[in-house]
Amino acid sequence: MQRPAWDDYFMEITGVVSRRSTCLRRQVGAIIVLDNRILATGYNGAPAGMRHCLETGCMREQQGIPSGERHELCRGLHAEQNAILQAAVHGIPIAGGIFYVTHQPCILCAKMIANARIAKVVYRGDYPDRLSLAVFEESGIELARYEV
């Protein structure tokens, strides 16, 4: 099956957005699209007004926390969270939209995406979190891996 032509375009943009990330471990970019229009963007990094890991060092690395575990032990917000928050702050409805993300969302982001009533998630890279896959399946959100 051939993928929609817009997928290439939007996945390229997620890569550009990810370059704003201040995470020392993984640079993630996300965009929310509805009717082929970009509604919000997000990248992973510390909350507004807080010092970034580039300045403080990585708490997760310092404590030896493996990727995909103990999400609460991190200064940063995930790209998906930041995109949802950006839409909320600016009063932009995102229900029914498509999330394009550089990496598979984690369980925390999967639950937020489900509650935001996103219709579909397109992602490129893997992330070690099988619980998120179960959330997408049970909530009926279409999950599509983007293949280059």
PDB file of N, CA and C in Angstrom, residues 32-137:
ATOM      1  N   ILE A  32       1.222  18.251  15.079  1.00  0.00           N
ATOM      2  CA  ILE A  32      -0.177  17.832  14.994  1.00  0.00           C
ATOM      3  C   ILE A  32      -0.749  18.481  13.747  1.00  0.00           C
ATOM      4  N   VAL A  33      -1.373  17.655  12.916  1.00  0.00           N
ATOM      5  CA  VAL A  33      -1.886  18.097  11.622  1.00  0.00           C
ATOM      6  C   VAL A  33      -3.370  17.759  11.529  1.00  0.00           C
ATOM      7  N   LEU A  34      -4.144  18.674  10.970  1.00  0.00           N
ATOM      8  CA  LEU A  34      -5.553  18.426  10.690  1.00  0.00           C
ATOM      9  C   LEU A  34      -5.861  19.030   9.333  1.00  0.00           C
ATOM     10  N   ASP A  35      -6.471  18.246   8.455  1.00  0.00           N
ATOM     11  CA  ASP A  35      -6.780  18.696   7.094  1.00  0.00           C
ATOM     12  C   ASP A  35      -5.535  19.228   6.384  1.00  0.00           C
ATOM     13  N   ASN A  36      -4.411  18.528   6.573  1.00  0.00           N
ATOM     14  CA  ASN A  36      -3.120  18.870   5.957  1.00  0.00           C
ATOM     15  C   ASN A  36      -2.584  20.241   6.370  1.00  0.00           C
ATOM     16  N   ARG A  37      -3.014  20.720   7.540  1.00  0.00           N
ATOM     17  CA  ARG A  37      -2.517  21.981   8.085  1.00  0.00           C
ATOM     18  C   ARG A  37      -1.860  21.707   9.425  1.00  0.00           C
ATOM     19  N   ILE A  38      -0.673  22.258   9.636  1.00  0.00           N
ATOM     20  CA  ILE A  38       0.027  22.079  10.905  1.00  0.00           C
ATOM     21  C   ILE A  38      -0.627  22.964  11.957  1.00  0.00           C
ATOM     22  N   LEU A  39      -1.081  22.338  13.050  1.00  0.00           N
ATOM     23  CA  LEU A  39      -1.754  23.058  14.123  1.00  0.00           C
ATOM     24  C   LEU A  39      -0.816  23.403  15.268  1.00  0.00           C
ATOM     25  N   ALA A  40       0.122  22.495  15.581  1.00  0.00           N
ATOM     26  CA  ALA A  40       1.023  22.704  16.713  1.00  0.00           C
ATOM     27  C   ALA A  40       2.279  21.863  16.508  1.00  0.00           C
ATOM     28  N   THR A  41       3.355  22.310  17.138  1.00  0.00           N
ATOM     29  CA  THR A  41       4.618  21.574  17.086  1.00  0.00           C
ATOM     30  C   THR A  41       5.140  21.396  18.506  1.00  0.00           C
ATOM     31  N   GLY A  42       6.025  20.436  18.682  1.00  0.00           N
ATOM     32  CA  GLY A  42       6.652  20.239  19.991  1.00  0.00           C
ATOM     33  C   GLY A  42       7.957  19.492  19.848  1.00  0.00           C
ATOM     34  N   TYR A  43       8.836  19.740  20.777  1.00  0.00           N
ATOM     35  CA  TYR A  43      10.105  19.009  20.867  1.00  0.00           C
ATOM     36  C   TYR A  43      10.368  18.751  22.341  1.00  0.00           C
ATOM     37  N   ASN A  44      11.230  17.792  22.647  1.00  0.00           N
ATOM     38  CA  ASN A  44      11.458  17.454  24.041  1.00  0.00           C
ATOM     39  C   ASN A  44      12.488  18.395  24.669  1.00  0.00           C
ATOM     40  N   GLY A  45      12.161  18.833  25.877  1.00  0.00           N
ATOM     41  CA  GLY A  45      13.033  19.735  26.609  1.00  0.00           C
ATOM     42  C   GLY A  45      12.372  20.186  27.902  1.00  0.00           C
ATOM     43  N   ALA A  46      13.122  20.937  28.695  1.00  0.00           N
ATOM     44  CA  ALA A  46      12.650  21.405  30.003  1.00  0.00           C
ATOM     45  C   ALA A  46      11.488  22.384  29.846  1.00  0.00           C
ATOM     46  N   PRO A  47      10.626  22.464  30.859  1.00  0.00           N
ATOM     47  CA  PRO A  47       9.522  23.423  30.819  1.00  0.00           C
ATOM     48  C   PRO A  47      10.035  24.865  30.678  1.00  0.00           C
ATOM     49  N   ALA A  48       9.173  25.720  30.153  1.00  0.00           N
ATOM     50  CA  ALA A  48       9.520  27.127  29.946  1.00  0.00           C
ATOM     51  C   ALA A  48      10.032  27.742  31.244  1.00  0.00           C
ATOM     52  N   GLY A  49      11.126  28.472  31.141  1.00  0.00           N
ATOM     53  CA  GLY A  49      11.696  29.166  32.287  1.00  0.00           C
ATOM     54  C   GLY A  49      12.644  28.336  33.122  1.00  0.00           C
ATOM     55  N   MET A  50      12.762  27.058  32.819  1.00  0.00           N
ATOM     56  CA  MET A  50      13.678  26.191  33.573  1.00  0.00           C
ATOM     57  C   MET A  50      14.944  25.945  32.757  1.00  0.00           C
ATOM     58  N   ARG A  51      16.022  25.655  33.479  1.00  0.00           N
ATOM     59  CA  ARG A  51      17.281  25.340  32.798  1.00  0.00           C
ATOM     60  C   ARG A  51      17.155  23.995  32.081  1.00  0.00           C
ATOM     61  N   HIS A  52      17.784  23.921  30.942  1.00  0.00           N
ATOM     62  CA  HIS A  52      17.735  22.704  30.132  1.00  0.00           C
ATOM     63  C   HIS A  52      18.851  21.744  30.528  1.00  0.00           C
ATOM     64  N   CYS A  53      18.686  20.500  30.135  1.00  0.00           N
ATOM     65  CA  CYS A  53      19.682  19.470  30.434  1.00  0.00           C
ATOM     66  C   CYS A  53      21.042  19.798  29.825  1.00  0.00           C
ATOM     67  N   LEU A  54      21.042  20.581  28.760  1.00  0.00           N
ATOM     68  CA  LEU A  54      22.314  21.020  28.182  1.00  0.00           C
ATOM     69  C   LEU A  54      23.132  21.792  29.221  1.00  0.00           C
ATOM     70  N   GLU A  55      22.432  22.448  30.162  1.00  0.00           N
ATOM     71  CA  GLU A  55      23.095  23.220  31.211  1.00  0.00           C
ATOM     72  C   GLU A  55      23.310  22.412  32.488  1.00  0.00           C
ATOM     73  N   THR A  56      22.330  21.572  32.835  1.00  0.00           N
ATOM     74  CA  THR A  56      22.361  20.883  34.126  1.00  0.00           C
ATOM     75  C   THR A  56      22.917  19.466  34.057  1.00  0.00           C
ATOM     76  N   GLY A  57      22.974  18.895  32.873  1.00  0.00           N
ATOM     77  CA  GLY A  57      23.312  17.484  32.725  1.00  0.00           C
ATOM     78  C   GLY A  57      22.040  16.656  32.759  1.00  0.00           C
ATOM     79  N   CYS A  58      22.149  15.420  32.358  1.00  0.00           N
ATOM     80  CA  CYS A  58      20.986  14.533  32.279  1.00  0.00           C
ATOM     81  C   CYS A  58      20.818  13.757  33.584  1.00  0.00           C
ATOM     82  N   MET A  59      19.733  14.034  34.272  1.00  0.00           N
ATOM     83  CA  MET A  59      19.412  13.354  35.519  1.00  0.00           C
ATOM     84  C   MET A  59      19.276  11.845  35.296  1.00  0.00           C
ATOM     85  N   ARG A  60      18.675  11.460  34.195  1.00  0.00           N
ATOM     86  CA  ARG A  60      18.455  10.043  33.900  1.00  0.00           C
ATOM     87  C   ARG A  60      19.784   9.329  33.642  1.00  0.00           C
ATOM     88  N   GLU A  61      20.663  10.002  32.933  1.00  0.00           N
ATOM     89  CA  GLU A  61      21.979   9.424  32.646  1.00  0.00           C
ATOM     90  C   GLU A  61      22.778   9.282  33.942  1.00  0.00           C
ATOM     91  N   GLN A  62      22.725  10.315  34.784  1.00  0.00           N
ATOM     92  CA  GLN A  62      23.459  10.321  36.053  1.00  0.00           C
ATOM     93  C   GLN A  62      22.999   9.207  36.978  1.00  0.00           C
ATOM     94  N   GLN A  63      21.698   8.847  36.895  1.00  0.00           N
ATOM     95  CA  GLN A  63      21.147   7.806  37.763  1.00  0.00           C
ATOM     96  C   GLN A  63      21.082   6.443  37.085  1.00  0.00           C
ATOM     97  N   GLY A  64      21.549   6.347  35.839  1.00  0.00           N
ATOM     98  CA  GLY A  64      21.570   5.073  35.132  1.00  0.00           C
ATOM     99  C   GLY A  64      20.189   4.528  34.788  1.00  0.00           C
ATOM    100  N   ILE A  65      19.235   5.393  34.508  1.00  0.00           N
ATOM    101  CA  ILE A  65      17.865   4.971  34.206  1.00  0.00           C
ATOM    102  C   ILE A  65      17.777   4.604  32.726  1.00  0.00           C
ATOM    103  N   PRO A  66      17.372   3.377  32.425  1.00  0.00           N
ATOM    104  CA  PRO A  66      17.261   2.960  31.020  1.00  0.00           C
ATOM    105  C   PRO A  66      16.167   3.710  30.276  1.00  0.00           C
ATOM    106  N   SER A  67      16.343   3.830  28.996  1.00  0.00           N
ATOM    107  CA  SER A  67      15.340   4.457  28.138  1.00  0.00           C
ATOM    108  C   SER A  67      14.033   3.685  28.239  1.00  0.00           C
ATOM    109  N   GLY A  68      12.919   4.410  28.271  1.00  0.00           N
ATOM    110  CA  GLY A  68      11.607   3.772  28.323  1.00  0.00           C
ATOM    111  C   GLY A  68      11.113   3.460  29.724  1.00  0.00           C
ATOM    112  N   GLU A  69      11.892   3.808  30.758  1.00  0.00           N
ATOM    113  CA  GLU A  69      11.503   3.533  32.144  1.00  0.00           C
ATOM    114  C   GLU A  69      11.543   4.806  32.972  1.00  0.00           C
ATOM    115  N   ARG A  70      10.729   4.835  34.027  1.00  0.00           N
ATOM    116  CA  ARG A  70      10.738   5.921  35.020  1.00  0.00           C
ATOM    117  C   ARG A  70      10.698   7.305  34.391  1.00  0.00           C
ATOM    118  N   HIS A  71       9.701   7.541  33.560  1.00  0.00           N
ATOM    119  CA  HIS A  71       9.560   8.806  32.830  1.00  0.00           C
ATOM    120  C   HIS A  71       9.497  10.020  33.750  1.00  0.00           C
ATOM    121  N   GLU A  72       9.027   9.803  34.972  1.00  0.00           N
ATOM    122  CA  GLU A  72       8.888  10.932  35.895  1.00  0.00           C
ATOM    123  C   GLU A  72      10.232  11.472  36.371  1.00  0.00           C
ATOM    124  N   LEU A  73      11.279  10.696  36.221  1.00  0.00           N
ATOM    125  CA  LEU A  73      12.603  11.139  36.639  1.00  0.00           C
ATOM    126  C   LEU A  73      13.328  11.799  35.465  1.00  0.00           C
ATOM    127  N   CYS A  74      12.839  12.971  35.103  1.00  0.00           N
ATOM    128  CA  CYS A  74      13.394  13.706  33.967  1.00  0.00           C
ATOM    129  C   CYS A  74      12.951  15.159  34.081  1.00  0.00           C
ATOM    130  N   ARG A  75      13.829  16.080  33.746  1.00  0.00           N
ATOM    131  CA  ARG A  75      13.485  17.508  33.754  1.00  0.00           C
ATOM    132  C   ARG A  75      12.586  17.874  32.582  1.00  0.00           C
ATOM    133  N   GLY A  76      12.647  17.091  31.526  1.00  0.00           N
ATOM    134  CA  GLY A  76      12.007  17.484  30.281  1.00  0.00           C
ATOM    135  C   GLY A  76      10.593  16.974  30.091  1.00  0.00           C
ATOM    136  N   LEU A  77       9.897  17.675  29.214  1.00  0.00           N
ATOM    137  CA  LEU A  77       8.613  17.225  28.692  1.00  0.00           C
ATOM    138  C   LEU A  77       8.879  16.556  27.353  1.00  0.00           C
ATOM    139  N   HIS A  78       8.027  15.638  26.988  1.00  0.00           N
ATOM    140  CA  HIS A  78       8.175  14.974  25.700  1.00  0.00           C
ATOM    141  C   HIS A  78       7.612  15.861  24.590  1.00  0.00           C
ATOM    142  N   ALA A  79       8.059  15.616  23.378  1.00  0.00           N
ATOM    143  CA  ALA A  79       7.642  16.413  22.224  1.00  0.00           C
ATOM    144  C   ALA A  79       6.124  16.384  22.054  1.00  0.00           C
ATOM    145  N   GLU A  80       5.528  15.217  22.225  1.00  0.00           N
ATOM    146  CA  GLU A  80       4.083  15.082  22.074  1.00  0.00           C
ATOM    147  C   GLU A  80       3.356  15.922  23.134  1.00  0.00           C
ATOM    148  N   GLN A  81       3.858  15.887  24.369  1.00  0.00           N
ATOM    149  CA  GLN A  81       3.261  16.674  25.444  1.00  0.00           C
ATOM    150  C   GLN A  81       3.345  18.165  25.116  1.00  0.00           C
ATOM    151  N   ASN A  82       4.499  18.600  24.642  1.00  0.00           N
ATOM    152  CA  ASN A  82       4.668  20.012  24.306  1.00  0.00           C
ATOM    153  C   ASN A  82       3.760  20.438  23.156  1.00  0.00           C
ATOM    154  N   ALA A  83       3.550  19.581  22.185  1.00  0.00           N
ATOM    155  CA  ALA A  83       2.646  19.922  21.074  1.00  0.00           C
ATOM    156  C   ALA A  83       1.205  20.049  21.569  1.00  0.00           C
ATOM    157  N   ILE A  84       0.761  19.119  22.405  1.00  0.00           N
ATOM    158  CA  ILE A  84      -0.594  19.187  22.967  1.00  0.00           C
ATOM    159  C   ILE A  84      -0.741  20.441  23.819  1.00  0.00           C
ATOM    160  N   LEU A  85       0.259  20.745  24.629  1.00  0.00           N
ATOM    161  CA  LEU A  85       0.211  21.937  25.479  1.00  0.00           C
ATOM    162  C   LEU A  85       0.218  23.214  24.652  1.00  0.00           C
ATOM    163  N   GLN A  86       1.004  23.237  23.582  1.00  0.00           N
ATOM    164  CA  GLN A  86       1.028  24.419  22.720  1.00  0.00           C
ATOM    165  C   GLN A  86      -0.364  24.671  22.131  1.00  0.00           C
ATOM    166  N   ALA A  87      -1.010  23.614  21.693  1.00  0.00           N
ATOM    167  CA  ALA A  87      -2.367  23.762  21.157  1.00  0.00           C
ATOM    168  C   ALA A  87      -3.320  24.269  22.234  1.00  0.00           C
ATOM    169  N   ALA A  88      -3.210  23.736  23.443  1.00  0.00           N
ATOM    170  CA  ALA A  88      -4.088  24.151  24.532  1.00  0.00           C
ATOM    171  C   ALA A  88      -3.880  25.619  24.900  1.00  0.00           C
ATOM    172  N   VAL A  89      -2.631  26.033  25.019  1.00  0.00           N
ATOM    173  CA  VAL A  89      -2.312  27.419  25.385  1.00  0.00           C
ATOM    174  C   VAL A  89      -2.880  28.403  24.369  1.00  0.00           C
ATOM    175  N   HIS A  90      -2.867  28.005  23.107  1.00  0.00           N
ATOM    176  CA  HIS A  90      -3.331  28.897  22.043  1.00  0.00           C
ATOM    177  C   HIS A  90      -4.782  28.630  21.621  1.00  0.00           C
ATOM    178  N   GLY A  91      -5.464  27.733  22.340  1.00  0.00           N
ATOM    179  CA  GLY A  91      -6.882  27.471  22.063  1.00  0.00           C
ATOM    180  C   GLY A  91      -7.136  26.827  20.714  1.00  0.00           C
ATOM    181  N   ILE A  92      -6.255  25.917  20.317  1.00  0.00           N
ATOM    182  CA  ILE A  92      -6.376  25.267  19.011  1.00  0.00           C
ATOM    183  C   ILE A  92      -6.950  23.862  19.197  1.00  0.00           C
ATOM    184  N   PRO A  93      -8.139  23.585  18.667  1.00  0.00           N
ATOM    185  CA  PRO A  93      -8.700  22.239  18.771  1.00  0.00           C
ATOM    186  C   PRO A  93      -7.905  21.249  17.916  1.00  0.00           C
ATOM    187  N   ILE A  94      -7.580  20.107  18.503  1.00  0.00           N
ATOM    188  CA  ILE A  94      -6.764  19.111  17.788  1.00  0.00           C
ATOM    189  C   ILE A  94      -7.467  17.772  17.630  1.00  0.00           C
ATOM    190  N   ALA A  95      -8.672  17.625  18.160  1.00  0.00           N
ATOM    191  CA  ALA A  95      -9.410  16.357  18.052  1.00  0.00           C
ATOM    192  C   ALA A  95      -9.558  15.975  16.589  1.00  0.00           C
ATOM    193  N   GLY A  96      -9.298  14.706  16.298  1.00  0.00           N
ATOM    194  CA  GLY A  96      -9.402  14.208  14.934  1.00  0.00           C
ATOM    195  C   GLY A  96      -8.135  14.399  14.121  1.00  0.00           C
ATOM    196  N   GLY A  97      -7.127  15.026  14.721  1.00  0.00           N
ATOM    197  CA  GLY A  97      -5.882  15.304  14.012  1.00  0.00           C
ATOM    198  C   GLY A  97      -4.971  14.098  13.904  1.00  0.00           C
ATOM    199  N   ILE A  98      -3.887  14.299  13.195  1.00  0.00           N
ATOM    200  CA  ILE A  98      -2.848  13.279  13.031  1.00  0.00           C
ATOM    201  C   ILE A  98      -1.581  13.795  13.708  1.00  0.00           C
ATOM    202  N   PHE A  99      -0.983  12.954  14.523  1.00  0.00           N
ATOM    203  CA  PHE A  99       0.290  13.264  15.168  1.00  0.00           C
ATOM    204  C   PHE A  99       1.395  12.651  14.314  1.00  0.00           C
ATOM    205  N   TYR A 100       2.356  13.445  13.916  1.00  0.00           N
ATOM    206  CA  TYR A 100       3.571  12.957  13.267  1.00  0.00           C
ATOM    207  C   TYR A 100       4.691  13.122  14.280  1.00  0.00           C
ATOM    208  N   VAL A 101       5.417  12.024  14.553  1.00  0.00           N
ATOM    209  CA  VAL A 101       6.443  12.040  15.596  1.00  0.00           C
ATOM    210  C   VAL A 101       7.684  11.310  15.096  1.00  0.00           C
ATOM    211  N   THR A 102       8.841  11.811  15.490  1.00  0.00           N
ATOM    212  CA  THR A 102      10.086  11.167  15.065  1.00  0.00           C
ATOM    213  C   THR A 102      10.268   9.795  15.707  1.00  0.00           C
ATOM    214  N   HIS A 103       9.633   9.549  16.864  1.00  0.00           N
ATOM    215  CA  HIS A 103       9.768   8.266  17.570  1.00  0.00           C
ATOM    216  C   HIS A 103       8.402   7.808  18.083  1.00  0.00           C
ATOM    217  N   GLN A 104       8.271   6.509  18.259  1.00  0.00           N
ATOM    218  CA  GLN A 104       7.038   5.949  18.826  1.00  0.00           C
ATOM    219  C   GLN A 104       6.774   6.596  20.178  1.00  0.00           C
ATOM    220  N   PRO A 105       5.565   7.044  20.443  1.00  0.00           N
ATOM    221  CA  PRO A 105       5.252   7.660  21.735  1.00  0.00           C
ATOM    222  C   PRO A 105       5.363   6.666  22.892  1.00  0.00           C
ATOM    223  N   CYS A 106       5.684   7.195  24.075  1.00  0.00           N
ATOM    224  CA  CYS A 106       5.738   6.393  25.293  1.00  0.00           C
ATOM    225  C   CYS A 106       4.321   6.229  25.857  1.00  0.00           C
ATOM    226  N   ILE A 107       4.186   5.490  26.927  1.00  0.00           N
ATOM    227  CA  ILE A 107       2.873   5.242  27.536  1.00  0.00           C
ATOM    228  C   ILE A 107       2.223   6.544  28.014  1.00  0.00           C
ATOM    229  N   LEU A 108       3.003   7.453  28.612  1.00  0.00           N
ATOM    230  CA  LEU A 108       2.432   8.721  29.092  1.00  0.00           C
ATOM    231  C   LEU A 108       1.860   9.527  27.930  1.00  0.00           C
ATOM    232  N   CYS A 109       2.618   9.628  26.862  1.00  0.00           N
ATOM    233  CA  CYS A 109       2.165  10.388  25.696  1.00  0.00           C
ATOM    234  C   CYS A 109       0.998   9.691  25.006  1.00  0.00           C
ATOM    235  N   ALA A 110       1.024   8.359  24.970  1.00  0.00           N
ATOM    236  CA  ALA A 110      -0.077   7.610  24.354  1.00  0.00           C
ATOM    237  C   ALA A 110      -1.396   7.905  25.065  1.00  0.00           C
ATOM    238  N   LYS A 111      -1.369   7.960  26.389  1.00  0.00           N
ATOM    239  CA  LYS A 111      -2.587   8.265  27.140  1.00  0.00           C
ATOM    240  C   LYS A 111      -3.060   9.695  26.865  1.00  0.00           C
ATOM    241  N   MET A 112      -2.130  10.636  26.779  1.00  0.00           N
ATOM    242  CA  MET A 112      -2.502  12.026  26.485  1.00  0.00           C
ATOM    243  C   MET A 112      -3.070  12.143  25.070  1.00  0.00           C
ATOM    244  N   ILE A 113      -2.450  11.442  24.133  1.00  0.00           N
ATOM    245  CA  ILE A 113      -2.914  11.458  22.744  1.00  0.00           C
ATOM    246  C   ILE A 113      -4.334  10.886  22.656  1.00  0.00           C
ATOM    247  N   ALA A 114      -4.576   9.810  23.400  1.00  0.00           N
ATOM    248  CA  ALA A 114      -5.917   9.215  23.410  1.00  0.00           C
ATOM    249  C   ALA A 114      -6.942  10.199  23.977  1.00  0.00           C
ATOM    250  N   ASN A 115      -6.609  10.865  25.073  1.00  0.00           N
ATOM    251  CA  ASN A 115      -7.547  11.816  25.670  1.00  0.00           C
ATOM    252  C   ASN A 115      -7.738  13.063  24.819  1.00  0.00           C
ATOM    253  N   ALA A 116      -6.738  13.402  24.001  1.00  0.00           N
ATOM    254  CA  ALA A 116      -6.855  14.547  23.097  1.00  0.00           C
ATOM    255  C   ALA A 116      -7.677  14.194  21.857  1.00  0.00           C
ATOM    256  N   ARG A 117      -8.073  12.916  21.756  1.00  0.00           N
ATOM    257  CA  ARG A 117      -8.892  12.409  20.646  1.00  0.00           C
ATOM    258  C   ARG A 117      -8.204  12.541  19.288  1.00  0.00           C
ATOM    259  N   ILE A 118      -6.903  12.284  19.299  1.00  0.00           N
ATOM    260  CA  ILE A 118      -6.140  12.232  18.050  1.00  0.00           C
ATOM    261  C   ILE A 118      -6.569  10.974  17.298  1.00  0.00           C
ATOM    262  N   ALA A 119      -6.708  11.051  15.985  1.00  0.00           N
ATOM    263  CA  ALA A 119      -7.205   9.924  15.193  1.00  0.00           C
ATOM    264  C   ALA A 119      -6.095   8.965  14.774  1.00  0.00           C
ATOM    265  N   LYS A 120      -4.883   9.498  14.563  1.00  0.00           N
ATOM    266  CA  LYS A 120      -3.821   8.670  13.995  1.00  0.00           C
ATOM    267  C   LYS A 120      -2.465   9.186  14.457  1.00  0.00           C
ATOM    268  N   VAL A 121      -1.527   8.268  14.624  1.00  0.00           N
ATOM    269  CA  VAL A 121      -0.146   8.614  14.953  1.00  0.00           C
ATOM    270  C   VAL A 121       0.764   7.969  13.919  1.00  0.00           C
ATOM    271  N   VAL A 122       1.605   8.780  13.295  1.00  0.00           N
ATOM    272  CA  VAL A 122       2.612   8.299  12.351  1.00  0.00           C
ATOM    273  C   VAL A 122       3.966   8.557  12.991  1.00  0.00           C
ATOM    274  N   TYR A 123       4.788   7.520  13.131  1.00  0.00           N
ATOM    275  CA  TYR A 123       6.088   7.667  13.783  1.00  0.00           C
ATOM    276  C   TYR A 123       7.160   6.972  12.969  1.00  0.00           C
ATOM    277  N   ARG A 124       8.398   7.392  13.183  1.00  0.00           N
ATOM    278  CA  ARG A 124       9.518   6.802  12.438  1.00  0.00           C
ATOM    279  C   ARG A 124      10.319   5.836  13.308  1.00  0.00           C
ATOM    280  N   GLY A 125      10.925   6.315  14.357  1.00  0.00           N
ATOM    281  CA  GLY A 125      11.833   5.503  15.170  1.00  0.00           C
ATOM    282  C   GLY A 125      11.135   4.759  16.288  1.00  0.00           C
ATOM    283  N   ASP A 126      11.733   3.657  16.683  1.00  0.00           N
ATOM    284  CA  ASP A 126      11.190   2.854  17.777  1.00  0.00           C
ATOM    285  C   ASP A 126      11.474   3.502  19.124  1.00  0.00           C
ATOM    286  N   TYR A 127      10.706   3.072  20.124  1.00  0.00           N
ATOM    287  CA  TYR A 127      10.920   3.467  21.509  1.00  0.00           C
ATOM    288  C   TYR A 127      10.543   2.260  22.351  1.00  0.00           C
ATOM    289  N   PRO A 128      11.340   1.912  23.347  1.00  0.00           N
ATOM    290  CA  PRO A 128      11.095   0.670  24.107  1.00  0.00           C
ATOM    291  C   PRO A 128       9.960   0.794  25.118  1.00  0.00           C
ATOM    292  N   ASP A 129       8.719   0.862  24.633  1.00  0.00           N
ATOM    293  CA  ASP A 129       7.574   0.980  25.522  1.00  0.00           C
ATOM    294  C   ASP A 129       6.388   0.242  24.910  1.00  0.00           C
ATOM    295  N   ARG A 130       6.231  -1.018  25.276  1.00  0.00           N
ATOM    296  CA  ARG A 130       5.156  -1.846  24.709  1.00  0.00           C
ATOM    297  C   ARG A 130       3.779  -1.467  25.235  1.00  0.00           C
ATOM    298  N   LEU A 131       3.728  -0.882  26.437  1.00  0.00           N
ATOM    299  CA  LEU A 131       2.438  -0.492  26.991  1.00  0.00           C
ATOM    300  C   LEU A 131       1.747   0.542  26.119  1.00  0.00           C
ATOM    301  N   SER A 132       2.522   1.420  25.512  1.00  0.00           N
ATOM    302  CA  SER A 132       1.913   2.446  24.668  1.00  0.00           C
ATOM    303  C   SER A 132       1.187   1.811  23.478  1.00  0.00           C
ATOM    304  N   LEU A 133       1.740   0.736  22.949  1.00  0.00           N
ATOM    305  CA  LEU A 133       1.106   0.056  21.819  1.00  0.00           C
ATOM    306  C   LEU A 133      -0.270  -0.478  22.214  1.00  0.00           C
ATOM    307  N   ALA A 134      -0.383  -0.973  23.440  1.00  0.00           N
ATOM    308  CA  ALA A 134      -1.664  -1.475  23.933  1.00  0.00           C
ATOM    309  C   ALA A 134      -2.680  -0.343  24.078  1.00  0.00           C
ATOM    310  N   VAL A 135      -2.224   0.835  24.512  1.00  0.00           N
ATOM    311  CA  VAL A 135      -3.120   1.996  24.645  1.00  0.00           C
ATOM    312  C   VAL A 135      -3.673   2.380  23.279  1.00  0.00           C
ATOM    313  N   PHE A 136      -2.791   2.441  22.278  1.00  0.00           N
ATOM    314  CA  PHE A 136      -3.253   2.811  20.941  1.00  0.00           C
ATOM    315  C   PHE A 136      -4.252   1.795  20.405  1.00  0.00           C
ATOM    316  N   GLU A 137      -3.959   0.512  20.617  1.00  0.00           N
ATOM    317  CA  GLU A 137      -4.861  -0.522  20.116  1.00  0.00           C
ATOM    318  C   GLU A 137      -6.230  -0.446  20.791  1.00  0.00           C
TER     319      GLU A 137
END
